[in-house]
Structure formats: C-alpha cells, structure tokens
mmCIF file of C-alpha atoms (C1' of nucleotides) in Angstrom:
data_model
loop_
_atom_site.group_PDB
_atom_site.id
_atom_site.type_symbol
_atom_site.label_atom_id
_atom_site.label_comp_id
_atom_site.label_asym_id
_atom_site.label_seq_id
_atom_site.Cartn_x
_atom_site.Cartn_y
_atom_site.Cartn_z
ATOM 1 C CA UNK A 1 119.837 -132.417 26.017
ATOM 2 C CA UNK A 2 121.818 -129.425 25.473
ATOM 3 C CA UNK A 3 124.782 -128.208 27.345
ATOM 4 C CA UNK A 4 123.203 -125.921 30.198
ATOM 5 C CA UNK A 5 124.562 -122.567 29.165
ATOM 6 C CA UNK A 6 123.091 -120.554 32.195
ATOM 7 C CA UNK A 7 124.246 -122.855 34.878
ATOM 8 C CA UNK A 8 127.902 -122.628 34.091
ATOM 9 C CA UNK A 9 128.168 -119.225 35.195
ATOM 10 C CA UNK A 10 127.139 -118.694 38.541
ATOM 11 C CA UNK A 11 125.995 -116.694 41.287
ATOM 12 C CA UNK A 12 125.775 -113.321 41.468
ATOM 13 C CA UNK A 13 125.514 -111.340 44.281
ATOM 14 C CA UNK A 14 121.742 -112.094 43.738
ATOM 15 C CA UNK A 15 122.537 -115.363 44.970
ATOM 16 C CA UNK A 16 124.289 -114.579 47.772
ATOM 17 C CA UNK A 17 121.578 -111.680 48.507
ATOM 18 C CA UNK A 18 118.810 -114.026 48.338
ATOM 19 C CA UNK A 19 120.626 -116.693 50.451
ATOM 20 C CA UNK A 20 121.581 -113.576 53.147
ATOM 21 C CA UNK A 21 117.966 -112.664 53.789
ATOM 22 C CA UNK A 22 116.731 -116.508 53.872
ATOM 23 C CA UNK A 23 119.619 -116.866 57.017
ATOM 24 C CA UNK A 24 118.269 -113.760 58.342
ATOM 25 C CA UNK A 25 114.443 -115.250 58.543
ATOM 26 C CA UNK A 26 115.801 -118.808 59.433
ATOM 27 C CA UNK A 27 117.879 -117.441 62.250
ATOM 28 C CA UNK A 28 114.384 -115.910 63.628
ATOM 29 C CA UNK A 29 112.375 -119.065 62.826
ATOM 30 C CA UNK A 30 114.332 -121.098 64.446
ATOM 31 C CA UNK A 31 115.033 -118.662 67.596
ATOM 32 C CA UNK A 32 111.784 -119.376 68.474
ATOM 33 C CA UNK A 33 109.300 -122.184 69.293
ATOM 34 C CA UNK A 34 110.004 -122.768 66.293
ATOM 35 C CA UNK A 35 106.201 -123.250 65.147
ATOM 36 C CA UNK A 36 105.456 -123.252 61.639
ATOM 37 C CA UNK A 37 101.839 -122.021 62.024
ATOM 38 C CA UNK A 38 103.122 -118.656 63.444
ATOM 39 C CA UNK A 39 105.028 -118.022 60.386
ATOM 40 C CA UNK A 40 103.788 -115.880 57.803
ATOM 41 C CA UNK A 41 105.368 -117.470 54.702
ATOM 42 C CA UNK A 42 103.458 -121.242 55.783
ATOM 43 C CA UNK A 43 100.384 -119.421 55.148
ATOM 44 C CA UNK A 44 100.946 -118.400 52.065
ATOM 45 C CA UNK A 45 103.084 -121.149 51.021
ATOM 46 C CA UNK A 46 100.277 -123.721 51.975
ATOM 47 C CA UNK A 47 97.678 -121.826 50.304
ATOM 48 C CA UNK A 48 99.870 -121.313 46.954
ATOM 49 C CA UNK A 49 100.400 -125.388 47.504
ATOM 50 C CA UNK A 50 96.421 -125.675 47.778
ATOM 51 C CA UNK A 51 95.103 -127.143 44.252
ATOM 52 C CA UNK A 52 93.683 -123.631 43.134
ATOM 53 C CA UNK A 53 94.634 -121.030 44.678
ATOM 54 C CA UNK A 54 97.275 -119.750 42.364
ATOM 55 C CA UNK A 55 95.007 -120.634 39.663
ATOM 56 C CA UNK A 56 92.500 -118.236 40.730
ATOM 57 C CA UNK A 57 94.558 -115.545 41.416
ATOM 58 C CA UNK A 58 95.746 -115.990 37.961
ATOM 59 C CA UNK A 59 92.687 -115.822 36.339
ATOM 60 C CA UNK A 60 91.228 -113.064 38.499
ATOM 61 C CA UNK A 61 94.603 -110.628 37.606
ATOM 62 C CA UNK A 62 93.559 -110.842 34.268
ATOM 63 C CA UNK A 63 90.042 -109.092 35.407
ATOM 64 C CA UNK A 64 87.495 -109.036 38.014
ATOM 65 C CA UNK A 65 85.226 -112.059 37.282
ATOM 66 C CA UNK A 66 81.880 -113.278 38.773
ATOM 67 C CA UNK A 67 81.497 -116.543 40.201
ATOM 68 C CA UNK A 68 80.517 -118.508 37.543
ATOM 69 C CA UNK A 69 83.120 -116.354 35.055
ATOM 70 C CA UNK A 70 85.724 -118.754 37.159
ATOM 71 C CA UNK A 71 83.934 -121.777 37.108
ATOM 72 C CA UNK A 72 84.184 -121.416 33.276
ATOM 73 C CA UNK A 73 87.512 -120.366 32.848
ATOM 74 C CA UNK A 74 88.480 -123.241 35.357
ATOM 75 C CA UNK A 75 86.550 -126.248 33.969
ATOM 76 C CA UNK A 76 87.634 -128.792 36.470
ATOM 77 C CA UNK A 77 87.068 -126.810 39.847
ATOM 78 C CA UNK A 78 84.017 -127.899 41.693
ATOM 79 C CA UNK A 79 81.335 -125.647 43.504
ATOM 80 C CA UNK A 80 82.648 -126.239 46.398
ATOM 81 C CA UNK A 81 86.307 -125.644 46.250
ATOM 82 C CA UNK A 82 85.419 -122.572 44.191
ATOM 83 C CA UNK A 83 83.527 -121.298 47.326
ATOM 84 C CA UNK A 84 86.067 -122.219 49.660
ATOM 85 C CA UNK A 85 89.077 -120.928 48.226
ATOM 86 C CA UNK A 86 87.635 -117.761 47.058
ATOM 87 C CA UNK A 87 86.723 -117.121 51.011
ATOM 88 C CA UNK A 88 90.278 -118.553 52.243
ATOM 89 C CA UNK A 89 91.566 -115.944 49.984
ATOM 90 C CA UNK A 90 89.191 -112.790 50.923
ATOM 91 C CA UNK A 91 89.645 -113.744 54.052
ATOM 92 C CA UNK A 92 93.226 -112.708 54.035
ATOM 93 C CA UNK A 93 92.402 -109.829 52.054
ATOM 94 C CA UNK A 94 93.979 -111.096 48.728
ATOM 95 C CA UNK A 95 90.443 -110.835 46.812
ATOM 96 C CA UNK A 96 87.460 -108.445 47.149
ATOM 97 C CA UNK A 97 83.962 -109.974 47.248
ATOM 98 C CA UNK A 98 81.144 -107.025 45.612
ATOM 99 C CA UNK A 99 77.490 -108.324 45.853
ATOM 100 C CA UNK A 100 75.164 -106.833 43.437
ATOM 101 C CA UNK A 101 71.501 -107.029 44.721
ATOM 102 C CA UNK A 102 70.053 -107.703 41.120
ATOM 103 C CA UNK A 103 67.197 -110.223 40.236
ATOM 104 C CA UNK A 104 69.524 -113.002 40.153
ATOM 105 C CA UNK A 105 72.489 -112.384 42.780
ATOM 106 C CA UNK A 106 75.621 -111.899 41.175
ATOM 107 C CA UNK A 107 79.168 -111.581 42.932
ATOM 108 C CA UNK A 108 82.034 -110.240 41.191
ATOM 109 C CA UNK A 109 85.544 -111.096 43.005
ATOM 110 C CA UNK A 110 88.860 -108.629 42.007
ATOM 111 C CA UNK A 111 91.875 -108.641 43.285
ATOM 112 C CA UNK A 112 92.666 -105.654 46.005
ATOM 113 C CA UNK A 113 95.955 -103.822 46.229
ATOM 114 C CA UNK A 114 97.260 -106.654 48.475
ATOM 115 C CA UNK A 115 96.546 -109.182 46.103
ATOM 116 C CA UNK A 116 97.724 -107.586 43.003
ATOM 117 C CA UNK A 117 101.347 -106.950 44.695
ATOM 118 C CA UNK A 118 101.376 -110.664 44.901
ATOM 119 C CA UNK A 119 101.435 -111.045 41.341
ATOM 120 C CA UNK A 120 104.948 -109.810 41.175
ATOM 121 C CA UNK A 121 106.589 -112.497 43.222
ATOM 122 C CA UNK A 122 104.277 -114.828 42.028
ATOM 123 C CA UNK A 123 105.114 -114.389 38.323
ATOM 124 C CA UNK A 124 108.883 -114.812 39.334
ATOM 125 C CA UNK A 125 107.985 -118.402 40.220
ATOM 126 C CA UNK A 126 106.265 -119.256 37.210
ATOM 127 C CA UNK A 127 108.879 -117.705 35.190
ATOM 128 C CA UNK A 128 111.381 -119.529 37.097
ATOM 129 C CA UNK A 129 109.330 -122.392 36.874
ATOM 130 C CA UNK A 130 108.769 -122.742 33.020
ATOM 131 C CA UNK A 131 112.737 -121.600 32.663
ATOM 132 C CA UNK A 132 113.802 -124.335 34.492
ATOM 133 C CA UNK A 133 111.179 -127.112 33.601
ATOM 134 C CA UNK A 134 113.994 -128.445 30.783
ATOM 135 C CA UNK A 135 116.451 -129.274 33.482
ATOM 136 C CA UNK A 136 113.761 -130.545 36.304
ATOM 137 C CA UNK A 137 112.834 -133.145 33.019
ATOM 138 C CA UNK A 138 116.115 -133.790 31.885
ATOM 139 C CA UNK A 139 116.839 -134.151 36.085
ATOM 140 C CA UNK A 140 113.894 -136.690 36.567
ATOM 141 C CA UNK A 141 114.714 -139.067 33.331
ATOM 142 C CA UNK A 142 118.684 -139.117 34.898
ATOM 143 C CA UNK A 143 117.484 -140.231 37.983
ATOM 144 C CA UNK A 144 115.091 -142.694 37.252
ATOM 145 C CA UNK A 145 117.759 -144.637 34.803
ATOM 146 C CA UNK A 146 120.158 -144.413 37.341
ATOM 147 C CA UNK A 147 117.608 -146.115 39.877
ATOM 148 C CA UNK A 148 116.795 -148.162 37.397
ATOM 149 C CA UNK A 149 120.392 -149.010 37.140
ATOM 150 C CA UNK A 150 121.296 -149.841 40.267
ATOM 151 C CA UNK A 151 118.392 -152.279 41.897
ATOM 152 C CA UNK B 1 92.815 -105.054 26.881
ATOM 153 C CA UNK B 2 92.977 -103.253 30.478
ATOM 154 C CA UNK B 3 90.485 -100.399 31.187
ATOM 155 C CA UNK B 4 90.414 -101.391 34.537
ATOM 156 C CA UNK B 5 90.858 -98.531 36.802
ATOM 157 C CA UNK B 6 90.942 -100.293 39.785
ATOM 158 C CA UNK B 7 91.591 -99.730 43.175
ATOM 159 C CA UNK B 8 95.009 -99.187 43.122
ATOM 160 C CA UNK B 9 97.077 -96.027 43.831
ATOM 161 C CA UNK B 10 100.171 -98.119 43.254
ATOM 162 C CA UNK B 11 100.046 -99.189 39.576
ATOM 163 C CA UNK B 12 102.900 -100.133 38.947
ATOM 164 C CA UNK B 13 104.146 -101.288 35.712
ATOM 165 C CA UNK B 14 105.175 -104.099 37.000
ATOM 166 C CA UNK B 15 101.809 -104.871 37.974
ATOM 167 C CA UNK B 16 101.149 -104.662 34.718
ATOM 168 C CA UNK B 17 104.210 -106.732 33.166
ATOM 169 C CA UNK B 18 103.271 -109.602 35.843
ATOM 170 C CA UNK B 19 99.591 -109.540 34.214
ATOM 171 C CA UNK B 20 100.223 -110.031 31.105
ATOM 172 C CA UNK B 21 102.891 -112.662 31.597
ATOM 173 C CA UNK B 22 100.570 -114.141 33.256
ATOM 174 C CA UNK B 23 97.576 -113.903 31.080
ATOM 175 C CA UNK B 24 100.061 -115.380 28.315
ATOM 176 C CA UNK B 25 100.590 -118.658 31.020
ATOM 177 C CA UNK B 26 97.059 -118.786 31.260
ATOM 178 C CA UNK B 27 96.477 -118.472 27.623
ATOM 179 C CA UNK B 28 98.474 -121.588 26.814
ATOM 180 C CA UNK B 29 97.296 -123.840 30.079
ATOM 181 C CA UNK B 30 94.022 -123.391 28.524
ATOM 182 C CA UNK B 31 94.235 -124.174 25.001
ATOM 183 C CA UNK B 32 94.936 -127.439 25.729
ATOM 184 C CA UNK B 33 93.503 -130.365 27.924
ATOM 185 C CA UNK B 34 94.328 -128.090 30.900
ATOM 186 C CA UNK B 35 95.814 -131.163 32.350
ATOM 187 C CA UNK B 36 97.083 -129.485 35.395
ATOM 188 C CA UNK B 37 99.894 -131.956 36.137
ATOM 189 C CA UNK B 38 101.187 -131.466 32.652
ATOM 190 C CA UNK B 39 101.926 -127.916 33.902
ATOM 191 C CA UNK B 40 105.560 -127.094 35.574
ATOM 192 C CA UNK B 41 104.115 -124.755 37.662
ATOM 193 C CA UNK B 42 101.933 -127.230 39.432
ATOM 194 C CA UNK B 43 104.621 -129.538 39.945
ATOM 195 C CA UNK B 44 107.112 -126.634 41.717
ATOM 196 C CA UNK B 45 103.895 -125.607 43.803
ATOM 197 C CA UNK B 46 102.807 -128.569 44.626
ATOM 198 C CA UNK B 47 106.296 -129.353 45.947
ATOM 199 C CA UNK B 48 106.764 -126.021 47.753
ATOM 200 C CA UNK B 49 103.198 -126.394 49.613
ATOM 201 C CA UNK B 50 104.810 -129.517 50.902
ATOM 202 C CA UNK B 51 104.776 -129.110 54.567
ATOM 203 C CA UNK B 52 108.979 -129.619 54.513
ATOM 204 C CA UNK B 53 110.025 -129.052 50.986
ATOM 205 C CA UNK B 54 110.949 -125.015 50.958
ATOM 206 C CA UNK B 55 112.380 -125.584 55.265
ATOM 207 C CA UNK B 56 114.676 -128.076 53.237
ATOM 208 C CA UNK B 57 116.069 -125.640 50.864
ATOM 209 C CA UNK B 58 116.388 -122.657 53.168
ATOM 210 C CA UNK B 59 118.436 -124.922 55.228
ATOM 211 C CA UNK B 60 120.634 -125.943 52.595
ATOM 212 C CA UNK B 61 121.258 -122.785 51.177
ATOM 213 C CA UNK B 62 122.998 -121.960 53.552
ATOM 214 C CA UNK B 63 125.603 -124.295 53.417
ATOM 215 C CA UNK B 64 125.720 -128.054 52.501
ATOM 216 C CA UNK B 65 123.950 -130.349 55.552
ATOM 217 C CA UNK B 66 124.572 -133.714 56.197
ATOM 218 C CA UNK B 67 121.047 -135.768 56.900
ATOM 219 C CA UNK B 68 121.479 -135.507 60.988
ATOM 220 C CA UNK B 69 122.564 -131.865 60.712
ATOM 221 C CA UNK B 70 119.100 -130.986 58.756
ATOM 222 C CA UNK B 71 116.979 -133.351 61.325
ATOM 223 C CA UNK B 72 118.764 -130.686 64.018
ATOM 224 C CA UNK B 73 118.201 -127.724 61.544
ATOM 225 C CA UNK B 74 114.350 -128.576 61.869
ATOM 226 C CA UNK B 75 113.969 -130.727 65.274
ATOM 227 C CA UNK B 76 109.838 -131.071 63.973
ATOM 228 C CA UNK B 77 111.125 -133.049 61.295
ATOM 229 C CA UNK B 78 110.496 -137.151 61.193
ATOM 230 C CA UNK B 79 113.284 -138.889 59.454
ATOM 231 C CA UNK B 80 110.665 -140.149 57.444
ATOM 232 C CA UNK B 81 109.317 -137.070 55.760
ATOM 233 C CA UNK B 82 113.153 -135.980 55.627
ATOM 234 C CA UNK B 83 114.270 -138.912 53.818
ATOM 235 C CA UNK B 84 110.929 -138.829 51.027
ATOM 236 C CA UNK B 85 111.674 -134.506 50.508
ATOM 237 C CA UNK B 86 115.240 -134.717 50.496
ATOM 238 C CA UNK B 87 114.426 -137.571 47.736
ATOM 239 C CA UNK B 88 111.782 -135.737 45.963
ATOM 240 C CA UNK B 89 114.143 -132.691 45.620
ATOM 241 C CA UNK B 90 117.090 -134.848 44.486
ATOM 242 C CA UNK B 91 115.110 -136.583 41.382
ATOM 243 C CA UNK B 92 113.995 -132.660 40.508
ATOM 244 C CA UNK B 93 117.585 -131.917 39.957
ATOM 245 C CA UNK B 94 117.418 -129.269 42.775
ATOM 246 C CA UNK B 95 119.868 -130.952 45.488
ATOM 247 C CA UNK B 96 122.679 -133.246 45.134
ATOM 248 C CA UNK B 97 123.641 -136.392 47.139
ATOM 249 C CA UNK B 98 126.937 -136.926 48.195
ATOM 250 C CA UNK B 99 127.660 -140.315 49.786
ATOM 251 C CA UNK B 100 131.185 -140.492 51.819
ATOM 252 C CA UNK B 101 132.403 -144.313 52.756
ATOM 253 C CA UNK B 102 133.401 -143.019 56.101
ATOM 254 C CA UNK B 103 133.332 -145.759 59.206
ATOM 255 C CA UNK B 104 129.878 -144.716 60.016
ATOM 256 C CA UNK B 105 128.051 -143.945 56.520
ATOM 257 C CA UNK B 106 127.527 -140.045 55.902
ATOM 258 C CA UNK B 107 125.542 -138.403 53.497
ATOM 259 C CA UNK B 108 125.888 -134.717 52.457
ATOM 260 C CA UNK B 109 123.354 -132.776 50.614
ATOM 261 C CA UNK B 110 124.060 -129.502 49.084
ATOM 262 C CA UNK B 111 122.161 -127.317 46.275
ATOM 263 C CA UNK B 112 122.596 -127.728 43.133
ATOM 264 C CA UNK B 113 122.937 -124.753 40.585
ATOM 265 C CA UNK B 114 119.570 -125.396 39.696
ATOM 266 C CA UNK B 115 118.443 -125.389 43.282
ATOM 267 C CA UNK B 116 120.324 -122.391 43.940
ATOM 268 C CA UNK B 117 117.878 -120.158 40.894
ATOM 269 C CA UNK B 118 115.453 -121.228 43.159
ATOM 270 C CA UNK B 119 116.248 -119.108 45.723
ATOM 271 C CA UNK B 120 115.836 -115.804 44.091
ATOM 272 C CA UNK B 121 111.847 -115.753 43.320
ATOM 273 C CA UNK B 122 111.448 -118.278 46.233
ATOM 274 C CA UNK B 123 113.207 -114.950 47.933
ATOM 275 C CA UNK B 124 110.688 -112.839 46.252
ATOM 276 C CA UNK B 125 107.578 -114.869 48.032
ATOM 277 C CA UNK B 126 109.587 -115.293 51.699
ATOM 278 C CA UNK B 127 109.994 -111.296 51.348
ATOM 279 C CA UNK B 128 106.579 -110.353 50.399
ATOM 280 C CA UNK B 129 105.654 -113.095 53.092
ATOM 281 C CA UNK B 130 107.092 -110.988 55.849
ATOM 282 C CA UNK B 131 106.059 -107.511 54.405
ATOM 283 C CA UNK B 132 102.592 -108.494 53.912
ATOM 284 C CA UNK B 133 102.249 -110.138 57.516
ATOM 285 C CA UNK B 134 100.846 -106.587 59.007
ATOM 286 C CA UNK B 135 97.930 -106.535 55.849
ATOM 287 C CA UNK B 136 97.044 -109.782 56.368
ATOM 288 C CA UNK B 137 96.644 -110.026 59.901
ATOM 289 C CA UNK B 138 94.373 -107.079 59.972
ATOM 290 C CA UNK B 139 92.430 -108.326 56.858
ATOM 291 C CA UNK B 140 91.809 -111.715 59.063
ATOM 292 C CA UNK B 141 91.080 -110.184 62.334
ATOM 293 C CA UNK B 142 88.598 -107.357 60.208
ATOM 294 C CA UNK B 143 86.761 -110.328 58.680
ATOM 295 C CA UNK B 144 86.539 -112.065 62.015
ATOM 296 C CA UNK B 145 84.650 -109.391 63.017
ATOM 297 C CA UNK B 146 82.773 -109.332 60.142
ATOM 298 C CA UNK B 147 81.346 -112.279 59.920
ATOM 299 C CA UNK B 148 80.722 -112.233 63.692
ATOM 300 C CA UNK B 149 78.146 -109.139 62.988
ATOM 301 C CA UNK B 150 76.546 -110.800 60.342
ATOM 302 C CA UNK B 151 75.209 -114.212 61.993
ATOM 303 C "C1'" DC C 1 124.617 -142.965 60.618
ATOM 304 C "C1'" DC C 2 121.277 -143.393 56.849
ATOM 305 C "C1'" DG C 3 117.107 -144.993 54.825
ATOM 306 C "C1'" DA C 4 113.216 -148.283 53.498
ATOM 307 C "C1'" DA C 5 108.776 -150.527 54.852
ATOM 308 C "C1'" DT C 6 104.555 -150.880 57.540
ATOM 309 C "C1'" DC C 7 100.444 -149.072 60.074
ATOM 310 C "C1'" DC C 8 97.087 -145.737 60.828
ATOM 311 C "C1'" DC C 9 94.981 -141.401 61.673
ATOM 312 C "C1'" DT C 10 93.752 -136.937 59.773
ATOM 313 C "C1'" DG C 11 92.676 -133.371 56.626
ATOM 314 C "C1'" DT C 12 91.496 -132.454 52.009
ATOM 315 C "C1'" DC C 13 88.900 -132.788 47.877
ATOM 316 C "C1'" DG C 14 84.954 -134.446 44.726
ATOM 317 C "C1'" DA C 15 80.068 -135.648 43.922
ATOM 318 C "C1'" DT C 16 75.585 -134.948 45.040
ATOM 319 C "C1'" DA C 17 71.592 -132.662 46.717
ATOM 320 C "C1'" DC C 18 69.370 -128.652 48.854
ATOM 321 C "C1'" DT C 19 68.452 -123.213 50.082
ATOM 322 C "C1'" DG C 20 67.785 -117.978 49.000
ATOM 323 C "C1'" DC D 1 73.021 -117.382 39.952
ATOM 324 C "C1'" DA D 2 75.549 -117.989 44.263
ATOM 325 C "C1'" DG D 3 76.263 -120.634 48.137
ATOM 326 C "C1'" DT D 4 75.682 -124.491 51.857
ATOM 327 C "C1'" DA D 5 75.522 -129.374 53.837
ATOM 328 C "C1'" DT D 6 76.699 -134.014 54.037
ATOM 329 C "C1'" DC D 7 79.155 -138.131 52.860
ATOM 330 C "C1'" DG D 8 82.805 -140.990 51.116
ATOM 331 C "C1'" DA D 9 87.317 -141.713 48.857
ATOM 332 C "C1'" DC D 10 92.013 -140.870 48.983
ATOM 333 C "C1'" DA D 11 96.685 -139.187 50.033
ATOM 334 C "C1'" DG D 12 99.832 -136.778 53.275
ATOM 335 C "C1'" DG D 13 102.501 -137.510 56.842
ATOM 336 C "C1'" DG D 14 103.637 -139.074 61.889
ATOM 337 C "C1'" DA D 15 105.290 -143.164 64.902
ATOM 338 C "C1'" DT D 16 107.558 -147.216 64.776
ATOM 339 C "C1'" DT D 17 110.458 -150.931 63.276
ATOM 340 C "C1'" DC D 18 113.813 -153.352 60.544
ATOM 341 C "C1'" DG D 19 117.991 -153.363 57.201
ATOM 342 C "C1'" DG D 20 122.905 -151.675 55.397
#
DNA sequence: CCGAATCCCTGTCGATACTG
DNA sequence: CAGTATCGACAGGGATTCGG
C-alpha cells in the first residue's frame, strides 16, 4: 500500500471541535441513568445499523418511489422487511406515506423535510466511509498476519 | 434529472450535493452483484449499529482509556462485549492497542488517526441526533395517535 | 488486570401463505 | 398492487467461568 498522505498531517481544529461537542453529549449521557434507550442518537444509530434502512433512504432521496419501485431497485429485500422498515421510518417522520385510491392501491413513499436533512450527515459517512475503506483493508490484512503470526 | 418540487422550503444545495453523491453510490452498488457486504458502507454501519461500538469511540476520543477505565466510562458494559468491540475496532485500523508489562498487566487503547476522521461525520449524525430529537418525538407521538384513530 | 471460552436466551430476519 | 400473519433459523449479546 501507499504511504498514507492524509494521515500524516493531523487534526485540525475540526478534530478537536468534533471531539468538544462529543464530551459535551457524553458528559450529559452519562450524568444521567445513563440509559441508552432515552438517547436520541441510539435511535437513529440502531435504525441506520438495521439491514435497510440507509438503503432505503438512499434510494428514496433519489425520488419518491412506490412500493414495489423499492422492491425493484432493492432486489434482495423481502415483503416484509420492506413493510416494516418503511413504517419504522414514517413513524419517526423520516418518510411520507401518500395512498392513492386507484383501481389497484398504490402508495408512493418520499422523503419529508426531516428526512431529506438527514441526507447531509448521512452522505458524510459514506464519503468518509468509501475514503477510508483503503486503510480499514490495508488495517484488516495487518492484523490478521500479525494474529496469524503470533498463535 | 430533479423536477421534484417537493415539500421543502429549505432546499438547500446541499440537499442537493448529498443527492447526487448519493445517487452516484447507489449507481455503482447496483451495477454489480449488489453484494451488500462487499460494500464499505455496510461494514462501518453495521459496526456503528453495534449496541457498544460508537459509546467506545466517544469514550476514547476523549483521551486514551485503559480497558477498566472504559468498563467505568460505560458501567452497562460486560467485559465481554468490551473485549469483542474494542477487538473489532482494533482489526478496522480505528483504535490502537498498547500493552504495558507493568506488575499487574495494563492495556491502553487510544484512537488512531484513522479513528480520529471518524469523528467528524460521526459528529455530523450525533448533532443532527440531538437537533432532530424535538421532530421526531412529535412525529412518534402524532402517529401514535394516528394509528390509535384508525383501528 | 486483561481476555478467551462456554451456555443460553432473545430479538431479528427470511420464506411462505393469506387478505383487501 | 400493497400489506399482514405465522413459523423457523440464526446471530447478538449477557452471565459466568477459567487462563495469563
């Protein structure tokens, strides 16, 4: 692997910003009871760490879609998760659910306002994701010759 | 490709930057097997849905913990599910290990450079998190009620 | 003090079949 | 077309125990 030209040269007051405001919300986490399910970010971490939420979300900022729009566009998703996340997700006002009393019922799901300001913190990951996916290989291939190494 | 005119009063460009970044993501997913685990953005998901994995990292960006420190940091915590994230992060490159041959055996673990990009879109989420509590709490409790008048 | 191995319960997800 | 109901398989993760 290359040399790792962006490490080298390090944090920025971003850092140190970032890490400020993470103290600030761990000092009132843990001032508390300290239970998880009362903070915010679990919620939406656990959903985002669900199998398809982010997918969906994805696929729906692109443009409203109907029901079976997603099932297509996400091959391997079953009726049933479909239904489920697509509710977990209204239900916290992410997605809007429009019902269209034709012959054959169709539903059309778009993202509200809420939803669509999730995108930007949400494309930050995947950017930071696919940015860093060299070293998190590179990382993973060190480690496992090391383990292999030392048994 | 947009002629969406939505509901929103606050389109941002960014909004629209975040789309299409995203609609390029989804573009390549898609061409191929749409293997989901070949996709680095399933695998830093995946990990930050982990009930312990982004607790972890707050912690430690703070300042370097040694293993009993972070069990403290996050009394909930089983040194079970400690030891298996704090591994899991280590083989992604995102923490370090440091081993001292004190009397008693200590262990400190610190970020890593890598780790520490992390923290800026990771951040991003933890911020919108907190902002969007309000929105999504009333989006729950309105839906509640919904689906109460509707049975 | 740190961590690996075992047991077991729980929630989650997939497949299938059925309603409006 | 859109959604629900039921069952079974499987993995996440908590308690405990043993080893370095």
């Amino acid at each position: 692997m290359t040399g790792l030209p962006s490490d080298n040269h390090l944090p920025d007051n971003q850092v140190a910003a970032a890490r400020a405001r993470l103290a600030a919300c761990f000092d009132v986490w843990s001032a508390g009871d300290f239970d998880l399910s009362l903070c915010p970010v679990r919620g939406v971490l656990d959903h985002l760490g669900d199998k398809w939420t982010t997918l969906i979300v994805i696929v729906l900022a692109l443009r409203p879609h109907r029901f079976s729009e997603i099932r297509r566009a996400i091959p391997d998703i079953s009726k049933r998760m479909l239904t489920q996340t697509l509710r977990d997700l209204e239900r916290d006002g992410l997605i809007a659910r429009r019902v269209f009393p034709t012959k054959p019922p169709s539903v059309e799901y778009s993202l509200t306002a809420l939803g669509q300001s999730l995108l930007e913190p949400l494309t930050a990951l995947v950017t930071w994701a696919e940015a860093s996916r060299p070293a998190i290989e590179a990382a993973r291939t060190a480690f496992e010759t090391a383990e292999a190494a030392v048994p």
